[in-house]
Short mmCIF file of C-alpha atoms in Angstrom, two decimals:
data_model
loop_
_atom_site.label_atom_id
_atom_site.label_comp_id
_atom_site.label_asym_id
_atom_site.label_seq_id
_atom_site.Cartn_x
_atom_site.Cartn_y
_atom_site.Cartn_z
CA UNK A 1 101.02 31.65 8.84
CA UNK A 2 104.29 31.01 10.54
CA UNK A 3 104.36 28.26 13.12
CA UNK A 4 105.45 29.27 16.61
CA UNK A 5 108.98 28.23 17.38
CA UNK A 6 109.21 25.09 19.46
CA UNK A 7 110.99 25.51 22.77
CA UNK A 8 114.62 24.48 22.79
CA UNK A 9 115.28 20.98 24.03
CA UNK A 10 116.99 21.04 27.36
CA UNK A 11 119.75 18.59 28.13
CA UNK A 12 119.40 16.77 31.43
CA UNK A 13 122.12 17.66 33.93
CA UNK A 14 124.36 14.96 35.29
CA UNK A 15 122.71 13.61 38.43
CA UNK A 16 124.89 13.88 41.48
CA UNK A 17 122.69 12.41 44.19
CA UNK A 18 119.24 11.18 44.97
CA UNK A 19 116.55 13.52 43.77
CA UNK A 20 115.48 16.03 46.38
CA UNK A 21 111.79 16.55 47.15
CA UNK A 22 110.21 19.65 45.68
CA UNK A 23 108.48 20.62 48.89
CA UNK A 24 109.12 23.92 50.57
CA UNK A 25 110.17 22.42 53.90
CA UNK A 26 113.51 23.46 55.33
CA UNK A 27 116.29 20.92 55.01
CA UNK A 28 119.70 21.03 56.61
CA UNK A 29 122.38 21.70 53.92
CA UNK A 30 124.38 18.62 52.99
CA UNK A 31 127.67 20.31 53.80
CA UNK A 32 126.42 21.13 57.28
CA UNK A 33 125.29 17.53 57.81
CA UNK A 34 128.77 16.31 56.78
CA UNK A 35 130.45 18.76 59.16
CA UNK A 36 128.25 17.64 62.06
CA UNK A 37 128.96 13.98 61.25
CA UNK A 38 132.72 14.55 61.13
CA UNK A 39 132.63 16.54 64.36
CA UNK A 40 130.71 13.67 65.96
CA UNK A 41 133.40 11.21 64.87
CA UNK A 42 136.07 13.52 66.24
CA UNK A 43 134.14 13.55 69.51
CA UNK A 44 134.02 9.75 69.57
CA UNK A 45 137.75 9.62 68.86
CA UNK A 46 138.41 12.08 71.70
CA UNK A 47 136.36 9.91 74.08
CA UNK A 48 138.29 6.80 73.03
CA UNK A 49 141.60 8.57 73.60
CA UNK A 50 140.37 9.60 77.05
CA UNK A 51 139.34 6.00 77.81
CA UNK A 52 142.72 4.70 76.69
CA UNK A 53 144.49 7.35 78.73
CA UNK A 54 142.50 6.46 81.84
CA UNK A 55 142.71 2.66 81.59
CA UNK A 56 146.33 2.39 80.44
CA UNK A 57 147.89 5.87 80.72
CA UNK A 58 151.54 4.89 80.53
CA UNK A 59 151.11 2.47 77.65
CA UNK A 60 148.37 4.08 75.55
CA UNK A 61 149.75 7.63 75.59
CA UNK A 62 153.31 6.53 74.88
CA UNK A 63 154.70 7.99 71.66
CA UNK A 64 155.56 4.54 70.33
CA UNK A 65 151.96 3.34 70.84
CA UNK A 66 150.46 6.39 69.13
CA UNK A 67 152.84 5.84 66.22
CA UNK A 68 151.72 2.20 66.11
CA UNK A 69 148.05 3.21 66.00
CA UNK A 70 148.68 5.58 63.09
CA UNK A 71 150.77 2.97 61.25
CA UNK A 72 148.13 0.26 61.61
CA UNK A 73 145.42 2.73 60.59
CA UNK A 74 147.44 3.65 57.51
CA UNK A 75 147.31 0.18 55.98
CA UNK A 76 143.58 -0.40 56.38
CA UNK A 77 143.06 3.30 55.64
CA UNK A 78 144.47 3.00 52.13
CA UNK A 79 142.14 0.05 51.49
CA UNK A 80 139.22 2.10 52.87
CA UNK A 81 139.88 4.96 50.45
CA UNK A 82 139.37 2.58 47.53
CA UNK A 83 136.36 1.00 49.24
CA UNK A 84 134.78 4.43 49.69
CA UNK A 85 134.78 4.99 45.93
CA UNK A 86 133.26 1.57 45.27
CA UNK A 87 130.48 1.98 47.85
CA UNK A 88 129.77 5.53 46.66
CA UNK A 89 129.08 4.08 43.21
CA UNK A 90 126.56 1.64 44.69
CA UNK A 91 128.91 -1.35 44.63
CA UNK A 92 130.74 -3.45 47.21
CA UNK A 93 134.11 -5.20 47.32
CA UNK A 94 134.38 -8.19 49.65
CA UNK A 95 137.71 -9.28 48.21
CA UNK A 96 140.00 -6.48 49.45
CA UNK A 97 141.51 -8.51 52.30
CA UNK A 98 142.19 -11.50 50.07
CA UNK A 99 143.73 -9.26 47.39
CA UNK A 100 146.07 -7.77 50.01
CA UNK A 101 147.07 -11.28 51.04
CA UNK A 102 147.68 -12.45 47.47
CA UNK A 103 149.64 -9.32 46.56
CA UNK A 104 151.79 -9.58 49.69
CA UNK A 105 152.78 -13.23 49.16
CA UNK A 106 153.32 -12.84 45.42
CA UNK A 107 155.57 -9.84 46.06
CA UNK A 108 157.65 -11.70 48.67
CA UNK A 109 158.51 -14.86 46.73
CA UNK A 110 162.23 -15.57 46.34
CA UNK A 111 162.03 -14.88 42.60
CA UNK A 112 160.40 -11.48 43.14
CA UNK A 113 162.81 -10.40 45.86
CA UNK A 114 165.72 -10.88 43.46
CA UNK A 115 164.55 -7.65 41.77
CA UNK A 116 164.83 -5.69 45.02
CA UNK A 117 162.68 -2.83 46.24
CA UNK A 118 161.26 -1.96 42.82
CA UNK A 119 160.37 -5.58 42.09
CA UNK A 120 158.43 -6.01 45.33
CA UNK A 121 156.55 -2.72 44.95
CA UNK A 122 155.79 -3.31 41.27
CA UNK A 123 154.54 -6.85 41.87
CA UNK A 124 152.28 -5.83 44.77
CA UNK A 125 150.69 -3.05 42.73
CA UNK A 126 150.30 -5.12 39.56
CA UNK A 127 148.68 -8.03 41.43
CA UNK A 128 146.25 -5.60 43.07
CA UNK A 129 145.42 -4.00 39.73
CA UNK A 130 145.01 -7.41 38.09
CA UNK A 131 142.50 -8.56 40.71
CA UNK A 132 140.67 -5.25 40.45
CA UNK A 133 140.54 -5.64 36.67
CA UNK A 134 138.97 -9.10 36.97
CA UNK A 135 136.39 -7.80 39.44
CA UNK A 136 135.62 -4.83 37.22
CA UNK A 137 135.22 -6.89 34.06
CA UNK A 138 132.95 -9.43 35.75
CA UNK A 139 130.74 -6.74 37.27
CA UNK A 140 130.73 -4.03 34.59
CA UNK A 141 130.77 -6.14 31.44
CA UNK A 142 129.87 -9.60 32.70
CA UNK A 143 126.73 -8.42 34.45
CA UNK A 144 127.59 -10.16 37.73
CA UNK A 145 126.30 -8.83 41.02
CA UNK A 146 129.20 -7.15 42.91
CA UNK A 147 128.55 -9.25 46.01
CA UNK A 148 128.93 -12.53 44.06
CA UNK A 149 131.85 -11.43 41.88
CA UNK A 150 133.95 -10.12 44.76
CA UNK A 151 133.02 -13.09 46.95
CA UNK A 152 134.37 -15.38 44.22
CA UNK A 153 137.54 -13.27 44.07
CA UNK A 154 137.86 -13.52 47.85
CA UNK A 155 137.82 -17.32 47.72
CA UNK A 156 140.10 -17.53 44.68
CA UNK A 157 142.70 -15.04 45.94
CA UNK A 158 142.86 -16.68 49.36
CA UNK A 159 143.28 -20.09 47.77
CA UNK A 160 146.02 -18.89 45.42
CA UNK A 161 147.84 -17.15 48.29
CA UNK A 162 147.77 -20.39 50.27
CA UNK A 163 149.07 -22.34 47.28
CA UNK A 164 151.96 -19.91 46.73
CA UNK A 165 153.09 -19.99 50.35
CA UNK A 166 152.13 -23.60 51.15
CA UNK A 167 151.00 -22.19 54.48
CA UNK A 168 154.47 -20.85 55.33
CA UNK A 169 155.65 -17.33 56.12
CA UNK A 170 157.83 -15.74 53.43
CA UNK A 171 160.47 -13.55 55.04
CA UNK A 172 161.68 -10.38 53.31
CA UNK A 173 165.44 -10.11 52.88
CA UNK A 174 165.58 -6.84 50.91
CA UNK A 175 167.09 -4.29 53.32
CA UNK A 176 165.79 -1.24 51.45
CA UNK A 177 162.24 -2.46 52.11
CA UNK A 178 162.84 -3.40 55.75
CA UNK A 179 164.54 -0.07 56.46
CA UNK A 180 161.26 1.79 55.87
CA UNK A 181 159.84 0.19 58.99
CA UNK A 182 162.58 1.21 61.43
CA UNK A 183 162.58 4.40 63.50
CA UNK A 184 165.58 5.83 61.65
CA UNK A 185 163.30 6.21 58.61
CA UNK A 186 160.74 8.33 60.50
CA UNK A 187 160.38 11.89 59.25
CA UNK A 188 159.89 14.32 62.16
CA UNK A 189 158.68 11.39 64.23
CA UNK A 190 156.14 10.33 61.58
CA UNK A 191 156.44 6.79 60.13
CA UNK A 192 156.77 6.70 56.31
CA UNK A 193 153.65 4.52 56.04
CA UNK A 194 151.60 7.27 57.66
CA UNK A 195 152.89 9.74 55.07
CA UNK A 196 151.86 7.33 52.31
CA UNK A 197 148.40 7.10 53.83
CA UNK A 198 148.18 10.89 54.02
CA UNK A 199 149.15 11.18 50.35
CA UNK A 200 146.58 8.57 49.28
CA UNK A 201 143.92 10.35 51.36
CA UNK A 202 144.64 13.73 49.76
CA UNK A 203 144.62 12.26 46.26
CA UNK A 204 141.40 10.37 47.02
CA UNK A 205 139.70 13.50 48.38
CA UNK A 206 140.68 15.55 45.34
CA UNK A 207 139.59 12.77 42.98
CA UNK A 208 136.17 12.41 44.62
CA UNK A 209 135.40 16.07 45.26
CA UNK A 210 137.23 18.06 42.60
CA UNK A 211 137.15 16.00 39.40
CA UNK A 212 134.70 14.79 36.81
CA UNK A 213 135.61 11.24 37.80
CA UNK A 214 134.30 11.88 41.30
CA UNK A 215 131.09 13.48 40.06
CA UNK A 216 130.48 10.54 37.76
CA UNK A 217 131.07 8.13 40.64
CA UNK A 218 128.42 9.88 42.74
CA UNK A 219 126.06 10.03 39.77
CA UNK A 220 126.34 6.29 39.08
CA UNK A 221 125.69 5.53 42.73
CA UNK A 222 122.75 7.92 42.93
CA UNK A 223 120.95 6.66 39.83
CA UNK A 224 122.82 4.52 37.31
CA UNK A 225 120.11 4.77 34.64
CA UNK A 226 119.90 8.54 34.89
CA UNK A 227 123.69 8.69 34.71
CA UNK A 228 123.62 6.58 31.53
CA UNK A 229 121.01 8.84 29.95
CA UNK A 230 123.16 11.84 30.84
CA UNK A 231 125.98 10.41 28.75
CA UNK A 232 128.11 8.63 31.36
CA UNK A 233 129.57 5.29 30.36
CA UNK A 234 128.42 3.48 33.50
CA UNK A 235 130.17 0.21 32.71
CA UNK A 236 133.52 1.85 32.07
CA UNK A 237 133.16 3.94 35.24
CA UNK A 238 132.54 0.83 37.33
CA UNK A 239 135.55 -0.86 35.76
CA UNK A 240 137.74 2.11 36.72
CA UNK A 241 136.39 2.04 40.29
CA UNK A 242 137.30 -1.62 40.86
CA UNK A 243 140.70 -0.96 39.30
CA UNK A 244 141.12 1.86 41.82
CA UNK A 245 140.14 -0.46 44.66
CA UNK A 246 142.66 -3.05 43.45
CA UNK A 247 145.36 -0.38 43.22
CA UNK A 248 144.73 0.63 46.83
CA UNK A 249 144.95 -3.03 47.88
CA UNK A 250 148.29 -3.36 46.12
CA UNK A 251 149.68 -0.28 47.87
CA UNK A 252 148.36 -1.55 51.21
CA UNK A 253 150.00 -4.95 50.58
CA UNK A 254 153.39 -3.29 50.10
CA UNK A 255 152.85 -1.25 53.28
CA UNK A 256 152.01 -4.45 55.15
CA UNK A 257 155.18 -6.09 53.83
CA UNK A 258 157.19 -3.16 55.19
CA UNK A 259 155.47 -3.34 58.58
CA UNK A 260 155.58 -7.12 59.04
CA UNK A 261 158.77 -7.85 57.11
CA UNK A 262 157.09 -10.87 55.55
CA UNK A 263 154.27 -12.14 53.38
CA UNK A 264 151.61 -14.54 54.65
CA UNK A 265 148.45 -16.00 53.19
CA UNK A 266 146.60 -14.84 56.32
CA UNK A 267 147.41 -11.17 55.70
CA UNK A 268 144.47 -8.82 55.30
CA UNK A 269 142.15 -11.00 57.36
CA UNK A 270 138.78 -9.22 57.79
CA UNK A 271 140.05 -6.09 56.06
CA UNK A 272 136.81 -6.03 54.08
CA UNK A 273 134.85 -5.77 57.35
CA UNK A 274 137.02 -2.96 58.69
CA UNK A 275 137.02 -1.01 55.41
CA UNK A 276 133.26 -1.25 54.87
CA UNK A 277 132.57 -0.39 58.52
CA UNK A 278 134.90 2.62 58.47
CA UNK A 279 133.33 3.95 55.27
CA UNK A 280 129.79 3.51 56.57
CA UNK A 281 130.28 5.12 59.98
CA UNK A 282 132.16 7.89 58.19
CA UNK A 283 129.01 8.78 56.25
CA UNK A 284 129.30 6.93 52.95
CA UNK A 285 125.88 5.63 51.96
CA UNK A 286 125.76 1.84 51.62
CA UNK A 287 123.14 2.29 48.88
CA UNK A 288 125.46 4.63 46.94
CA UNK A 289 125.19 8.24 45.85
CA UNK A 290 127.20 9.81 48.66
CA UNK A 291 130.75 9.31 49.84
CA UNK A 292 133.22 11.10 52.08
CA UNK A 293 136.94 10.46 52.26
CA UNK A 294 137.40 12.53 55.44
CA UNK A 295 134.65 10.59 57.21
CA UNK A 296 136.15 7.27 56.11
CA UNK A 297 139.56 8.25 57.48
CA UNK A 298 138.00 9.24 60.82
CA UNK A 299 136.15 5.91 60.83
CA UNK A 300 139.45 4.06 60.35
CA UNK A 301 141.03 5.95 63.24
CA UNK A 302 138.05 5.14 65.48
CA UNK A 303 138.22 1.41 64.75
CA UNK A 304 142.01 1.24 65.05
CA UNK A 305 141.92 3.05 68.37
CA UNK A 306 139.23 0.67 69.67
CA UNK A 307 141.35 -2.32 68.65
CA UNK A 308 144.41 -0.85 70.36
CA UNK A 309 142.54 -0.15 73.60
CA UNK A 310 141.11 -3.68 73.63
CA UNK A 311 144.56 -5.17 73.05
CA UNK A 312 146.17 -3.12 75.82
CA UNK A 313 143.44 -4.21 78.23
CA UNK A 314 143.87 -7.88 77.22
CA UNK A 315 140.32 -8.25 75.91
CA UNK A 316 139.65 -11.16 73.56
CA UNK A 317 139.58 -10.57 69.81
CA UNK A 318 136.07 -12.03 69.76
CA UNK A 319 134.90 -9.11 71.89
CA UNK A 320 136.52 -6.71 69.41
CA UNK A 321 134.64 -8.25 66.49
CA UNK A 322 131.35 -8.12 68.40
CA UNK A 323 131.93 -4.44 69.15
CA UNK A 324 132.72 -3.70 65.51
CA UNK A 325 129.63 -5.55 64.35
CA UNK A 326 127.46 -3.59 66.78
CA UNK A 327 128.94 -0.31 65.51
CA UNK A 328 128.20 -1.27 61.89
CA UNK A 329 124.57 -2.10 62.72
CA UNK A 330 124.16 1.16 64.62
CA UNK A 331 125.68 3.18 61.77
CA UNK A 332 123.40 1.59 59.15
CA UNK A 333 120.32 2.16 61.33
CA UNK A 334 121.28 5.81 61.77
CA UNK A 335 121.71 6.15 57.99
CA UNK A 336 118.26 4.67 57.32
CA UNK A 337 116.69 6.94 59.91
CA UNK A 338 118.42 9.99 58.46
CA UNK A 339 117.34 9.17 54.91
CA UNK A 340 113.78 8.49 56.01
CA UNK A 341 113.66 11.81 57.82
CA UNK A 342 115.04 13.63 54.77
CA UNK A 343 112.28 12.23 52.57
CA UNK A 344 109.51 13.60 54.79
#
């Protein structure tokens, strides 16, 4: 007698998010949830603009101030794009601010400035990539917890930046770099740094939403073991993600050099707080498995606008940090509530 043919073995699909319950209850589509979240952030941004316009109409609504808001948002925004990828994968990077500081001071030493525009840009990017490589190797292949590895990088990079500068400000003397920060370099009234931020945002969105790299990032964040069983090299993917974060820090360091015209060991202070907060309120899950570049960009604009309004109204920086901390707590609580509701 012939044996019945055994059913074909099915290959497990690449996981892209947390497993959905098999119940028949209606659930709001993920795309719709993202649209509602982004619309909510746009609403918050509109309210903040109204507040700024009411409290300081002549100063806040001035073209120069709006250009300043966009320029400041551009620098932390580039860092946030890289942070969004890392958090989406289930990781964290506490060293981004220190990497920006180290890259900015290394790229503004007298020896580096002798090579002109290209030398400063190349050095900033390479230092960022180098720090990202160290983070990635320690986490992906060294088995270190991301929190500990990046915290160690934070301390080391800050210390090295202080040693390079000896606590002094390093002024930039390369005119081709300084010229990017003047109004004559604006394109249709848009500062060049804003255009760089826009380009990084578009590339980041395409990378996360339209490539295999992005799908693998979401899969690793959703369930690393399932991703490994599906054939994804989880360690290599994590290495690439921290390299990407370092690259964004290097680009942001060059942008900061253009804006400030100098390099200081205090550059990038609390950038890690701003980047993580912007990504979280934008809708990126702190536990991994979901990320949104558009939401992160809106989060950056919200925080930058808040900072600008506080500064115009002469409120202390301590109040700004308290407000940011409260927003982070509220965003995480909303995420937990949303996830809990989706599971039931």
